[in-house]
Coordinates of C-alpha atoms in Angstrom, one line a residue:
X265 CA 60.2 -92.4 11.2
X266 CA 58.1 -89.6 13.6
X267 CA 56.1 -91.3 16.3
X268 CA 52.5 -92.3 15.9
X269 CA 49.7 -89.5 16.8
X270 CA 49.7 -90.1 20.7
X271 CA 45.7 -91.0 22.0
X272 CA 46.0 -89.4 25.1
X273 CA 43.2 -86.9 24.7
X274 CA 39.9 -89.6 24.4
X275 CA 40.9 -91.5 28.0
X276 CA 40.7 -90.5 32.0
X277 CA 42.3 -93.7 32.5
X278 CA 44.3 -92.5 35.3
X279 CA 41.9 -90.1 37.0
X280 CA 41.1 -93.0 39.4
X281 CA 44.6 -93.3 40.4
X282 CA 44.1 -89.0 40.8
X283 CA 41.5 -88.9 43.1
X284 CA 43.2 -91.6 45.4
X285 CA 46.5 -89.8 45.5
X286 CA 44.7 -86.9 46.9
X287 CA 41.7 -87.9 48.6
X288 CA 43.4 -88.5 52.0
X289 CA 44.4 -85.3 52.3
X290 CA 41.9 -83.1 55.0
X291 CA 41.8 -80.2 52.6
X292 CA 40.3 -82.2 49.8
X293 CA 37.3 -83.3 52.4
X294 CA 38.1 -87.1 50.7
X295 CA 37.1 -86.0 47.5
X296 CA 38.6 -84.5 44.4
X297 CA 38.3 -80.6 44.2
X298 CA 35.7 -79.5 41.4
X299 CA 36.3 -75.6 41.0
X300 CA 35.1 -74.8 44.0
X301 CA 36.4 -71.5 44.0
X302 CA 35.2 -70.6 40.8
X303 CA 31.2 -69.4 40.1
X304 CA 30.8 -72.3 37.9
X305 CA 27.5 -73.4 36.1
X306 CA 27.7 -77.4 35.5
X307 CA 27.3 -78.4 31.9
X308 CA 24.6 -80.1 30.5
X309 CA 24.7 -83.6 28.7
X310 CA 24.4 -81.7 25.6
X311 CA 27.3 -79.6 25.9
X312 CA 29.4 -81.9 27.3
X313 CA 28.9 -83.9 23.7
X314 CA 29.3 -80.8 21.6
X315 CA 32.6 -80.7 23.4
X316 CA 34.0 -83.5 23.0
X317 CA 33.6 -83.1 19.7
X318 CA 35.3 -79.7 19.0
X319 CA 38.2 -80.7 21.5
X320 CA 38.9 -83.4 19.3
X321 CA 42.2 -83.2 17.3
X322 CA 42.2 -83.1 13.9
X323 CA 43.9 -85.1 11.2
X324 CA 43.1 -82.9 8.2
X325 CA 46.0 -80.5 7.3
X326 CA 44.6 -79.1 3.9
X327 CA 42.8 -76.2 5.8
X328 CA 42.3 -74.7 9.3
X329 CA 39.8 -75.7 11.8
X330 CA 36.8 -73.7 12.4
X331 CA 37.2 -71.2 14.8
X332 CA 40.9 -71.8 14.7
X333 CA 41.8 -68.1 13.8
X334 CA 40.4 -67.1 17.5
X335 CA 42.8 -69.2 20.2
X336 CA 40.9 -66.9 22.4
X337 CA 37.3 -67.4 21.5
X338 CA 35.3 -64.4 21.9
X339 CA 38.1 -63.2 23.9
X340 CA 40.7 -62.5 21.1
X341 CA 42.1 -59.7 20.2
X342 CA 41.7 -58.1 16.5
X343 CA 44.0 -55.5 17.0
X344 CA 46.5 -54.9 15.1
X345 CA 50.2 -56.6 15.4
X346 CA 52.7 -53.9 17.1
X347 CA 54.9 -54.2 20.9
X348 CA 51.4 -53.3 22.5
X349 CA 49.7 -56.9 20.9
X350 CA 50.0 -58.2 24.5
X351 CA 47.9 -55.3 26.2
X352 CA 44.4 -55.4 25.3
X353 CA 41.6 -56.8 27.0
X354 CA 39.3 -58.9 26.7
X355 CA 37.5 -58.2 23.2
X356 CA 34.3 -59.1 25.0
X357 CA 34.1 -57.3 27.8
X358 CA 31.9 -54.6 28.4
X359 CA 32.4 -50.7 28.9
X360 CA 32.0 -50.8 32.8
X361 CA 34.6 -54.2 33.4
X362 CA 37.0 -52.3 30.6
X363 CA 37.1 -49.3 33.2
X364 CA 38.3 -52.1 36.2
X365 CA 40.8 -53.4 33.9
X366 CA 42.4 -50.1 33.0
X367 CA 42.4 -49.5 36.6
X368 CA 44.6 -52.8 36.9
X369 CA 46.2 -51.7 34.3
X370 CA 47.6 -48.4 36.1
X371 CA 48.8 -50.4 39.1
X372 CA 50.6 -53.0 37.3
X373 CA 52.8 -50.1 35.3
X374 CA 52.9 -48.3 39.1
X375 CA 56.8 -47.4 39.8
X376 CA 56.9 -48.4 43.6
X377 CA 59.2 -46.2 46.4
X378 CA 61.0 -46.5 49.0
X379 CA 59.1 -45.8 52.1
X380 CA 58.2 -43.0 53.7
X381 CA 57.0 -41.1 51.1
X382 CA 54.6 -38.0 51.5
X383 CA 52.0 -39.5 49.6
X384 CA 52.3 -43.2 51.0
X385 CA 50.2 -44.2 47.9
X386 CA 53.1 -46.1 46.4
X387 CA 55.3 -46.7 49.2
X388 CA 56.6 -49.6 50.1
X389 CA 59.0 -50.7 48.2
X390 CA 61.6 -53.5 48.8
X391 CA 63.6 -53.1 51.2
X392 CA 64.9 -55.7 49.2
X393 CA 63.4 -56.3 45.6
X394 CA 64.4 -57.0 41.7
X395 CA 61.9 -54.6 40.5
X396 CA 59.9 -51.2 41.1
X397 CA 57.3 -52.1 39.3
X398 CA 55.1 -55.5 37.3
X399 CA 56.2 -53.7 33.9
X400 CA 59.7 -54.1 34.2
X401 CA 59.8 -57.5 34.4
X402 CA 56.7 -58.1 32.2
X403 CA 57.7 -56.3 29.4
X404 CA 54.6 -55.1 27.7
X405 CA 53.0 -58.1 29.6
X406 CA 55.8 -60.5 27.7
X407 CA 58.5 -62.5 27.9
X408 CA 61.8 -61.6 30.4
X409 CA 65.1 -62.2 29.2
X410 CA 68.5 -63.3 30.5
X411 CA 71.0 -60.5 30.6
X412 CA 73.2 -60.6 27.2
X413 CA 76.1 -58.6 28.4
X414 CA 77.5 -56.5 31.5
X415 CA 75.6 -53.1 30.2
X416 CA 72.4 -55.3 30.3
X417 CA 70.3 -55.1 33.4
X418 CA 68.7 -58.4 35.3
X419 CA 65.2 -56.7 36.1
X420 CA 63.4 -59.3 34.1
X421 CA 65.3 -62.2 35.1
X422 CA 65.5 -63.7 38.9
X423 CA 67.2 -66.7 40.7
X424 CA 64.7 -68.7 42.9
X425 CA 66.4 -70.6 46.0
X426 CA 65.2 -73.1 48.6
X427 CA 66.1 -76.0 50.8
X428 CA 64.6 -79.1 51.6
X429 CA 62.2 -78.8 54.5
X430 CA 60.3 -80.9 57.1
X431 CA 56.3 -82.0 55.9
X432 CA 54.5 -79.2 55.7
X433 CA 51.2 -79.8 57.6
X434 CA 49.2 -78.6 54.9
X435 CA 50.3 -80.5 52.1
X436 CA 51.8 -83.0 54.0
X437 CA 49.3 -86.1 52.4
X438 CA 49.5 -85.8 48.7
X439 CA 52.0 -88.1 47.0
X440 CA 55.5 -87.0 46.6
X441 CA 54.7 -84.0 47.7
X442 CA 58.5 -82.2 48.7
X443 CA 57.5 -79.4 51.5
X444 CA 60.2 -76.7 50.7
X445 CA 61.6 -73.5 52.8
X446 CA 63.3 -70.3 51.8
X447 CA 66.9 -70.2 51.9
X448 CA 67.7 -69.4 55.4
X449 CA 69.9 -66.3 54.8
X450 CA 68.8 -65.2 51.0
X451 CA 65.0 -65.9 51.4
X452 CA 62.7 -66.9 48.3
X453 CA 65.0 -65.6 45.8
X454 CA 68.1 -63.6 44.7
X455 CA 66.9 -59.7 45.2
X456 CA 69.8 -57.8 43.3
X457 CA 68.2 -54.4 44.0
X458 CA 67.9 -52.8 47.8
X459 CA 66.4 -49.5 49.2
X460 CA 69.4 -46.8 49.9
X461 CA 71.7 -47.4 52.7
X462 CA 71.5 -51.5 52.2
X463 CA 73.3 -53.5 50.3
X464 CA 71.4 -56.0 47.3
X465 CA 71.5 -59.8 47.9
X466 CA 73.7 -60.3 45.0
X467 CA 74.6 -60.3 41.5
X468 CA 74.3 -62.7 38.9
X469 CA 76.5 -64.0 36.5
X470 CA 75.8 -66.2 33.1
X471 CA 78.8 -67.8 31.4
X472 CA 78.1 -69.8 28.2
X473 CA 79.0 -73.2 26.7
X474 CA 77.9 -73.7 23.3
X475 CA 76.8 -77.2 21.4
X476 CA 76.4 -77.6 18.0
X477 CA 73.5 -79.9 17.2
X478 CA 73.8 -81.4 13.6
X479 CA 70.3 -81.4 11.6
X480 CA 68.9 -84.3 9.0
X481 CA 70.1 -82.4 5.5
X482 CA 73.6 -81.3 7.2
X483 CA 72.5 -78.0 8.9
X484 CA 74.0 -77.2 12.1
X485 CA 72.4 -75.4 14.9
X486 CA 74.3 -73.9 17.7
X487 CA 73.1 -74.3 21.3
X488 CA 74.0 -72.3 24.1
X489 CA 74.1 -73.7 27.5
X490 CA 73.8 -70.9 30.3
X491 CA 76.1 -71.4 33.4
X492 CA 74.8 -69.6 36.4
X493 CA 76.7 -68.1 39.3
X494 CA 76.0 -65.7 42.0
X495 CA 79.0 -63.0 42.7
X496 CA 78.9 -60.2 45.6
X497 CA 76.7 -62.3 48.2
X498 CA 75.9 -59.5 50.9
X499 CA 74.6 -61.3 53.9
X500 CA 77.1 -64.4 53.8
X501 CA 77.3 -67.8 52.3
X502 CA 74.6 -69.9 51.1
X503 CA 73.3 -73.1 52.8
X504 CA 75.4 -75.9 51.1
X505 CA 72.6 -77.6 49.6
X506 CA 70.7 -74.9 48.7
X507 CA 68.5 -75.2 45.6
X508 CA 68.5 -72.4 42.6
X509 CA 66.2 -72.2 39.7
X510 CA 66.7 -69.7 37.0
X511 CA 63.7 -68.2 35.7
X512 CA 62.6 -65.2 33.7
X513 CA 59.2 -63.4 33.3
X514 CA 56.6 -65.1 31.4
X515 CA 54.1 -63.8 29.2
X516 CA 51.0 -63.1 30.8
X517 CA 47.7 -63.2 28.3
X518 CA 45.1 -65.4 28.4
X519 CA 45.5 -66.3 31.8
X520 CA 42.1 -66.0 33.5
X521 CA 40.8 -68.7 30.6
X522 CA 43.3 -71.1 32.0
X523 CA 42.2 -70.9 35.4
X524 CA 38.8 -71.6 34.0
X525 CA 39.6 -74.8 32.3
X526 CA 37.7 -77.6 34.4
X527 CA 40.2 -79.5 36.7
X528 CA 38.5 -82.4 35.3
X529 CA 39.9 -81.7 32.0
X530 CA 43.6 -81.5 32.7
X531 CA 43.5 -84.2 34.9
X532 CA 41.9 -86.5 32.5
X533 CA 45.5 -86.4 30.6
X534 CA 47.1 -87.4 33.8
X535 CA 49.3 -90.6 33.5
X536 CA 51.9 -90.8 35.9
X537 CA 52.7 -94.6 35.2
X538 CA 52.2 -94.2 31.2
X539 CA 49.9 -96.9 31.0
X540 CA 49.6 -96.0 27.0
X541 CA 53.0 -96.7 26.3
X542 CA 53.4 -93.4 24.7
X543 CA 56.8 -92.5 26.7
X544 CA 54.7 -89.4 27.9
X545 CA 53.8 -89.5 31.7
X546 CA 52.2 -86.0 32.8
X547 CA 51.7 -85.2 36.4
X548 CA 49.7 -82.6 38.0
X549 CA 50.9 -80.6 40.9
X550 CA 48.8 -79.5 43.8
X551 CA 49.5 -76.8 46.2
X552 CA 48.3 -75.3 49.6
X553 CA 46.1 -72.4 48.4
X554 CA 47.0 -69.3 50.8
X555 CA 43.8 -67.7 49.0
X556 CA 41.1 -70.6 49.6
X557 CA 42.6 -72.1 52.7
X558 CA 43.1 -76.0 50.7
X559 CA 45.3 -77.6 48.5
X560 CA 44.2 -77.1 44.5
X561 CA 45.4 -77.8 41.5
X562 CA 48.7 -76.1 40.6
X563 CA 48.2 -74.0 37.2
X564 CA 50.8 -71.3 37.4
X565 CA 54.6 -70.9 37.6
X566 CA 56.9 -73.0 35.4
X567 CA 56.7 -75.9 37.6
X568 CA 52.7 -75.3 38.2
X569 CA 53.5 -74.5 41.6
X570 CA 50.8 -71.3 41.8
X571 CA 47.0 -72.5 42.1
X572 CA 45.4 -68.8 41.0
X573 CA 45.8 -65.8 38.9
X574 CA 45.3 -63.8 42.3
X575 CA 48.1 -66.7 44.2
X576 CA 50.4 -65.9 41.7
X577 CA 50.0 -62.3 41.7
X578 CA 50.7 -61.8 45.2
X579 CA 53.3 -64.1 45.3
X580 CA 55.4 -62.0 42.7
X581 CA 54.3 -58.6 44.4
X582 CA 55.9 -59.9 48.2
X583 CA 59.0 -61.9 46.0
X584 CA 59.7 -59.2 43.6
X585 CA 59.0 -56.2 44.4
X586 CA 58.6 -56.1 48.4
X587 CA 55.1 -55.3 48.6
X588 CA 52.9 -57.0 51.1
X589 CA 49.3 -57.6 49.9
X590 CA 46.8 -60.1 52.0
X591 CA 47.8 -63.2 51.2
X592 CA 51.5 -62.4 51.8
X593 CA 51.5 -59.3 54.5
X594 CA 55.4 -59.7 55.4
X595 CA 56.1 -56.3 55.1
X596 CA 60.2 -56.7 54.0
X597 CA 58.8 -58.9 51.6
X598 CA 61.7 -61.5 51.1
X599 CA 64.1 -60.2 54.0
X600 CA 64.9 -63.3 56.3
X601 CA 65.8 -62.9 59.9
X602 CA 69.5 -62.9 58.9
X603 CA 69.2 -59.8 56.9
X604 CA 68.4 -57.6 60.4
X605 CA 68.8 -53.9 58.8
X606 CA 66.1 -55.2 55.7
X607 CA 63.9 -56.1 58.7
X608 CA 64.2 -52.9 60.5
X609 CA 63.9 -50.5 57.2
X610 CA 61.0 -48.1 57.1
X611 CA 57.8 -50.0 55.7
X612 CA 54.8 -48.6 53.5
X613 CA 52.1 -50.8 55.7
X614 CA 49.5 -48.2 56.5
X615 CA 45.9 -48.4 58.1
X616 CA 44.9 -46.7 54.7
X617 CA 45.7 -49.9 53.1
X618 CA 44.5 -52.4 55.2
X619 CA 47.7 -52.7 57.3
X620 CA 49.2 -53.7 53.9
X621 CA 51.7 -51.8 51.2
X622 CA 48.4 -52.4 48.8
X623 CA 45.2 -53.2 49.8
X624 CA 42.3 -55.9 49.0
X625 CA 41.1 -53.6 46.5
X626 CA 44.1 -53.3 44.9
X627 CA 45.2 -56.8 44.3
X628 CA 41.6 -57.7 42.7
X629 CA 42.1 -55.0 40.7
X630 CA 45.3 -56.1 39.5
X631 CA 44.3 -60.0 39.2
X632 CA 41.7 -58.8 37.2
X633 CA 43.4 -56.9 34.8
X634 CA 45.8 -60.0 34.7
X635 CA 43.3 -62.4 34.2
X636 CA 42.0 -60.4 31.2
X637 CA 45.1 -60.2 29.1
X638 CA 44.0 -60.7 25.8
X639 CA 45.5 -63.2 23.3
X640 CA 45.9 -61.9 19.9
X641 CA 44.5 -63.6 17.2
X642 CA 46.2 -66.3 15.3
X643 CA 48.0 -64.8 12.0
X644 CA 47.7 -66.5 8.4
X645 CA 46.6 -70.0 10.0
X646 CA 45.4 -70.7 6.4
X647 CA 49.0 -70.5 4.8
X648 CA 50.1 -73.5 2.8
X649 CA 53.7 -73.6 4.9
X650 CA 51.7 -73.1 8.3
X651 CA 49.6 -75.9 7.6
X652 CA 52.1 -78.0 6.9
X653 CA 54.0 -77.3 9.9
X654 CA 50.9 -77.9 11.9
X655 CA 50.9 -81.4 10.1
X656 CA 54.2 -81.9 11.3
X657 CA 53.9 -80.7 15.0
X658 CA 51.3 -83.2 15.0
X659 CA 52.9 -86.1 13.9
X660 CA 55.7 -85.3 15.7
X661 CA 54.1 -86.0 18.8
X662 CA 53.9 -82.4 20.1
X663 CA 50.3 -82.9 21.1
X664 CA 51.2 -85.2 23.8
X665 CA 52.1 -82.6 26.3
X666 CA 51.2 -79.3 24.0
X667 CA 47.4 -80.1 23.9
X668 CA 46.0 -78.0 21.7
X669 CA 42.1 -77.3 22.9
X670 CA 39.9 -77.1 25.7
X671 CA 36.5 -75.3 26.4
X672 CA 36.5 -73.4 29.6
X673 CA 33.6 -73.9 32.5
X674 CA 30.7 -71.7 32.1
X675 CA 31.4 -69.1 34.4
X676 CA 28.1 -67.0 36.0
X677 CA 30.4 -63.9 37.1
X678 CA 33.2 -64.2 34.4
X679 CA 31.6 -63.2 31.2
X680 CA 34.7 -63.1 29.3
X681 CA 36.2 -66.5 30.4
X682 CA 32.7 -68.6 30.6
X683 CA 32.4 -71.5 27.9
X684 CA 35.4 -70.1 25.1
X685 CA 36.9 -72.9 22.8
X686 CA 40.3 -71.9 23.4
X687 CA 43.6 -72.9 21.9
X688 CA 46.6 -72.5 24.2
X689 CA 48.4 -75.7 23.2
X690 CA 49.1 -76.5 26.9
X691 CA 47.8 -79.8 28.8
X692 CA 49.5 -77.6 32.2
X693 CA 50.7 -80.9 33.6
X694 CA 54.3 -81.6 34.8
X695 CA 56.9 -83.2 32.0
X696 CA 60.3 -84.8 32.6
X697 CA 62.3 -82.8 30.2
X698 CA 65.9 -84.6 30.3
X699 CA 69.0 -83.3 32.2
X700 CA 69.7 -80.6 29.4
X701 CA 67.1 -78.6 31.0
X702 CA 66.9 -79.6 34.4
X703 CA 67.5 -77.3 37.0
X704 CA 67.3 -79.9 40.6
X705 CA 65.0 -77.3 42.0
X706 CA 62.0 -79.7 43.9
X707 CA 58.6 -77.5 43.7
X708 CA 56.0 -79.6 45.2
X709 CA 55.5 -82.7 43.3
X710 CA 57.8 -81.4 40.2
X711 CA 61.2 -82.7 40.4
X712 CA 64.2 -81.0 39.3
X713 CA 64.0 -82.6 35.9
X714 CA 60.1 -81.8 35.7
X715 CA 58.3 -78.5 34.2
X716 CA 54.7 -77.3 33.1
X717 CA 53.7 -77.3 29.8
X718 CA 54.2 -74.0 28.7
X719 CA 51.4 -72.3 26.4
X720 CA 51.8 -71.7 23.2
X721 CA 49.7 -69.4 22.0
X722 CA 51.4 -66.0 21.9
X723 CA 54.8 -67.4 21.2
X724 CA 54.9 -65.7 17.7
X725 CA 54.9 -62.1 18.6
X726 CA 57.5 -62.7 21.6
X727 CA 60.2 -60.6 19.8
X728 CA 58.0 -57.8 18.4
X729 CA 56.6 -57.4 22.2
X730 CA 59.3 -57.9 24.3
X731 CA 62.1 -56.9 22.0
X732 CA 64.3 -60.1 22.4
X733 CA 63.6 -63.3 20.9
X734 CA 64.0 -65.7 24.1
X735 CA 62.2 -68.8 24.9
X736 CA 62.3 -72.0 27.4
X737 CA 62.3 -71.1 31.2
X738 CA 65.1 -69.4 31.3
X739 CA 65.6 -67.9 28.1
X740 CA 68.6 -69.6 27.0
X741 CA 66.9 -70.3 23.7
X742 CA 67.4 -67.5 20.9
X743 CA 65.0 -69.1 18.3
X744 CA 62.0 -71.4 18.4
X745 CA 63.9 -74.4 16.9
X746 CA 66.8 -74.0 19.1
X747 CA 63.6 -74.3 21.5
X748 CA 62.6 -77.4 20.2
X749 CA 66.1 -78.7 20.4
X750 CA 66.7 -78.2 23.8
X751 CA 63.4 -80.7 24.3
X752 CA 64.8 -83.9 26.3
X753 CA 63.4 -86.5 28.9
X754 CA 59.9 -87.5 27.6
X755 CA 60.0 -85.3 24.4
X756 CA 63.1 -86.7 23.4
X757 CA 61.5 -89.1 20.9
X758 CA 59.6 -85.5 19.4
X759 CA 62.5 -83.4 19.2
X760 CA 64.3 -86.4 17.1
X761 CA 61.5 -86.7 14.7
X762 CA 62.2 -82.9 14.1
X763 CA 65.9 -83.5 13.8
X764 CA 65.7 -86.3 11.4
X765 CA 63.1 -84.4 9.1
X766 CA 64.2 -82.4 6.2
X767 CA 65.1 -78.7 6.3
X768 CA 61.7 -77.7 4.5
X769 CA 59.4 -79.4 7.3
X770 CA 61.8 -77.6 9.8
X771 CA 61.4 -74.0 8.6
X772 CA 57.0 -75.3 8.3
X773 CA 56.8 -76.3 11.8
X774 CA 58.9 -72.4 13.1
X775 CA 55.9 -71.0 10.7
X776 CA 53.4 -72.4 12.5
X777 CA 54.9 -71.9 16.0
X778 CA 55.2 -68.4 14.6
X779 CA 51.3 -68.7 13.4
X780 CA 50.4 -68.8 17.0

């Protein structure tokens, strides 16, 4: 029989419990962060009602919800379904913001160079790196993909390391917090791309076990289960007990409206002890803010280990492609102090860019034009087989973890984020998802068995933008129920319901995944 509807959207019973496990650390001043980095205007008693309501879920399945066709709000995109579905802006933004985002937009499809170049407006490539520029790993703004062959490049796929470290000062009070450090030799991750005359980190290599999972109505679904190794390592061995997490590019709309969902509102699904009984326990992650100078909520990365759009912008420019920006300024980006010809390449740094391989300017440019990544609207949410399949993510549990709806603050200098009913199908807290997907990579509070939510909305058109059909955080998967199936640890008791339904609800709840 499927689970019950979980009730974990109408209680905060574990915010208490929230606010204590971080209220002793200095950079919370003894009290829970509220947005303070964000412009927000508080919401009146009024709106706070009208919220509640809309937010609720819904148990009627003959028809869509009002303003269900927009996951978005006024920020959807109308246009058309081709590969560029992922490119537009904001649908309400005005003339004079469009012009900032296309100016984003031109340094996020930038090809970077290896310095010195006569220019020195895109210099500053590498010395080590995995990409040249934010497009080739963001295909279209997409979904990466693991490499499906030998003649298949890596550029939107990357291998994170990192070893255990001592408490980091900064984060050194919040609960099971696990301070972490670069690999010692290899850095943040596995660059396998380097400026001429050095060598790249490595290469990696994916062999593949397969699984055949048998279906309620005798289908059989085969898995495949990635095996990960690293061949040609450059600058030595690794540290024994070095971590690695596999991970490719994510898609990138609708991100500035999940920075503007009140922290209130994703931790009032927090419940780390699951005191409901629902088997579902999500945890939030917090992380020292290099951009505020604090420790915030985590919101980004796929273990919610990035507190910003802007954090995890710069974090991928310094990582991925070698450029330093101001809240990462190495200027060998990911070169360690073992890798002493990376350190001693020519750099792009330049007093014309702050000291920096791009300047302020720059990077609010591009965190702008990320943060404005329209989501396109939802296709043919009124179909009889997509409304059943939403019936039967629902009683499957799936809203436990993939909460459907929140309103976003009202925002006095973000017009096209302030007070949107939006539909991501995300509660962006951490989930134990079983050993089949676990990668024993410790991020902060997520274990090695732990990832974020990942949003939904989007996850439709990930073959006609990108090109490939791939999904989970690694790819692995080649089809949204092979997606499903790969589900473990707390959505165990979900993915089973899916199993044991019949074929028919199966292919209803891929047309409503697809809906989205």
């Amino acid at each position: 029989m499927p689970r019950s509807m979980p009730q974990r959207w109408t209680k905060a019973s574990n915010l208490a419990r929230v606010v204590a496990l971080v209220a002793a650390t200095p950079a919370f001043s003894g009290s829970l962060p509220a947005d303070g980095h964000l412009n927000v205007i508080p919401r009146t008693a009024e709106e706070i009602a009208r919220i509640e309501a809309v937010t609720r879920p819904t148990d009627d399945f003959s028809t869509p919800e009002q303003f269900e066709l927009l996951p978005a709000g006024a920020a959807t995109s109308l246009a058309p379904v081709t590969e560029q579905s992922f490119t537009h802006p904001s649908a309400n933004m005005n003339l004079a913001r469009r012009l900032d985002f296309v100016a984003g937009h031109s340094l996020f499809e930038k090809i970077w160079v290896q310095a010195p170049t006569v220019t020195r407006a895109s210099d500053g490539l590498g010395p080590l790196y995995n990409a040249r520029g934010c497009q080739n790993c963001h295909i279209r703004n997409g979904r990466g993909h693991l490499p499906e062959g030998p003649d298949d490049n890596a550029v939107s796929f990357v291998m994170a390391l990192a070893v255990l470290a001592e408490t980091d000062p900064d984060t050194a009070e919040i609960e099971d917090y696990v301070a972490r450090d670069p690999e010692p030799t290899y850095g943040r991750q596995i660059q396998d791309f380097a400026a001429a005359g050095l060598p790249a980190e490595a290469q990696i290599r994916i062999d593949w076990d397969e699984v055949d999972v048998p279906l309620a109505g005798g289908e059989v679904v085969t898995l495949r289960k990635p095996i990960y190794s690293l061949t040609g390592l450059a600058y030595g061995p690794l540290r024994e007990d070095v971590m690695m997490s596999p991970r490719i590019a994510p898609q990138m709309v609708g991100l500035g409206l999940l920075e503007a969902i009140p922290e209130a509102d994703i931790l009032s699904n927090v419940d780390e002890d699951d005191a409901d009984g629902d088997g579902i326990s999500g945890r939030a992650n917090f992380e020292y803010s290099p951009e505020h100078g604090r420790v915030m909520l985590g919101r980004f990365g796929r273990k919610a280990s990035s507190v910003t759009v802007m954090h995890e912008s710069a974090a991928a420019f310094s990582t991925d492609v070698g450029i330093s920006n101001m809240l990462f300024p190495a200027a060998a980006g990911d070169c360690t102090p073992a890798q002493a010809e990376c350190l001693a390449a020519p750099q792009g740094d330049d007093e014309i860019h702050d000291g920096l391989e791009i300047n302020v300017a720059g990077m609010e440019a591009l965190a702008f034009h990320a943060r404005n990544l329209a989501v396109p609207a939802r296709r043919a949410p009124d179909a009889p087989e997509v409304l059943r399949g939403k019936q039967v993510f629902y009683e499957a549990g799936c809203v436990a973890c993939h909460t459907p709806k929140f309103v976003t603050h009202r925002l006095a200098d973000r017009p096209e984020q302030s007070f949107q009913l939006i539909w991501p199908y995300t509660d962006m807290l951490l989930h134990d998802m079983g050993d089949g997907l676990a990668d024993g990579y410790v991020e902060g509070r997520a274990t090695g068995r732990e990832w974020r939510t990942a949003p939904l909305w989007g996850i439709g058109l990930t073959e006609t933008v990108s090109g490939v059909a791939a999904y989970l955080h690694d790819g692995r998967a080649r089809s949204l129920l092979e997606a499903v199936l790969w589900h473990g640890g707390e959505a165990r008791a979900s993915r089973d319901a899916i199993v044991a339904r019949p074929k028919p609800d199966r292919d209803a709840l891929v047309a409503f995944l697809e809906s989205l």
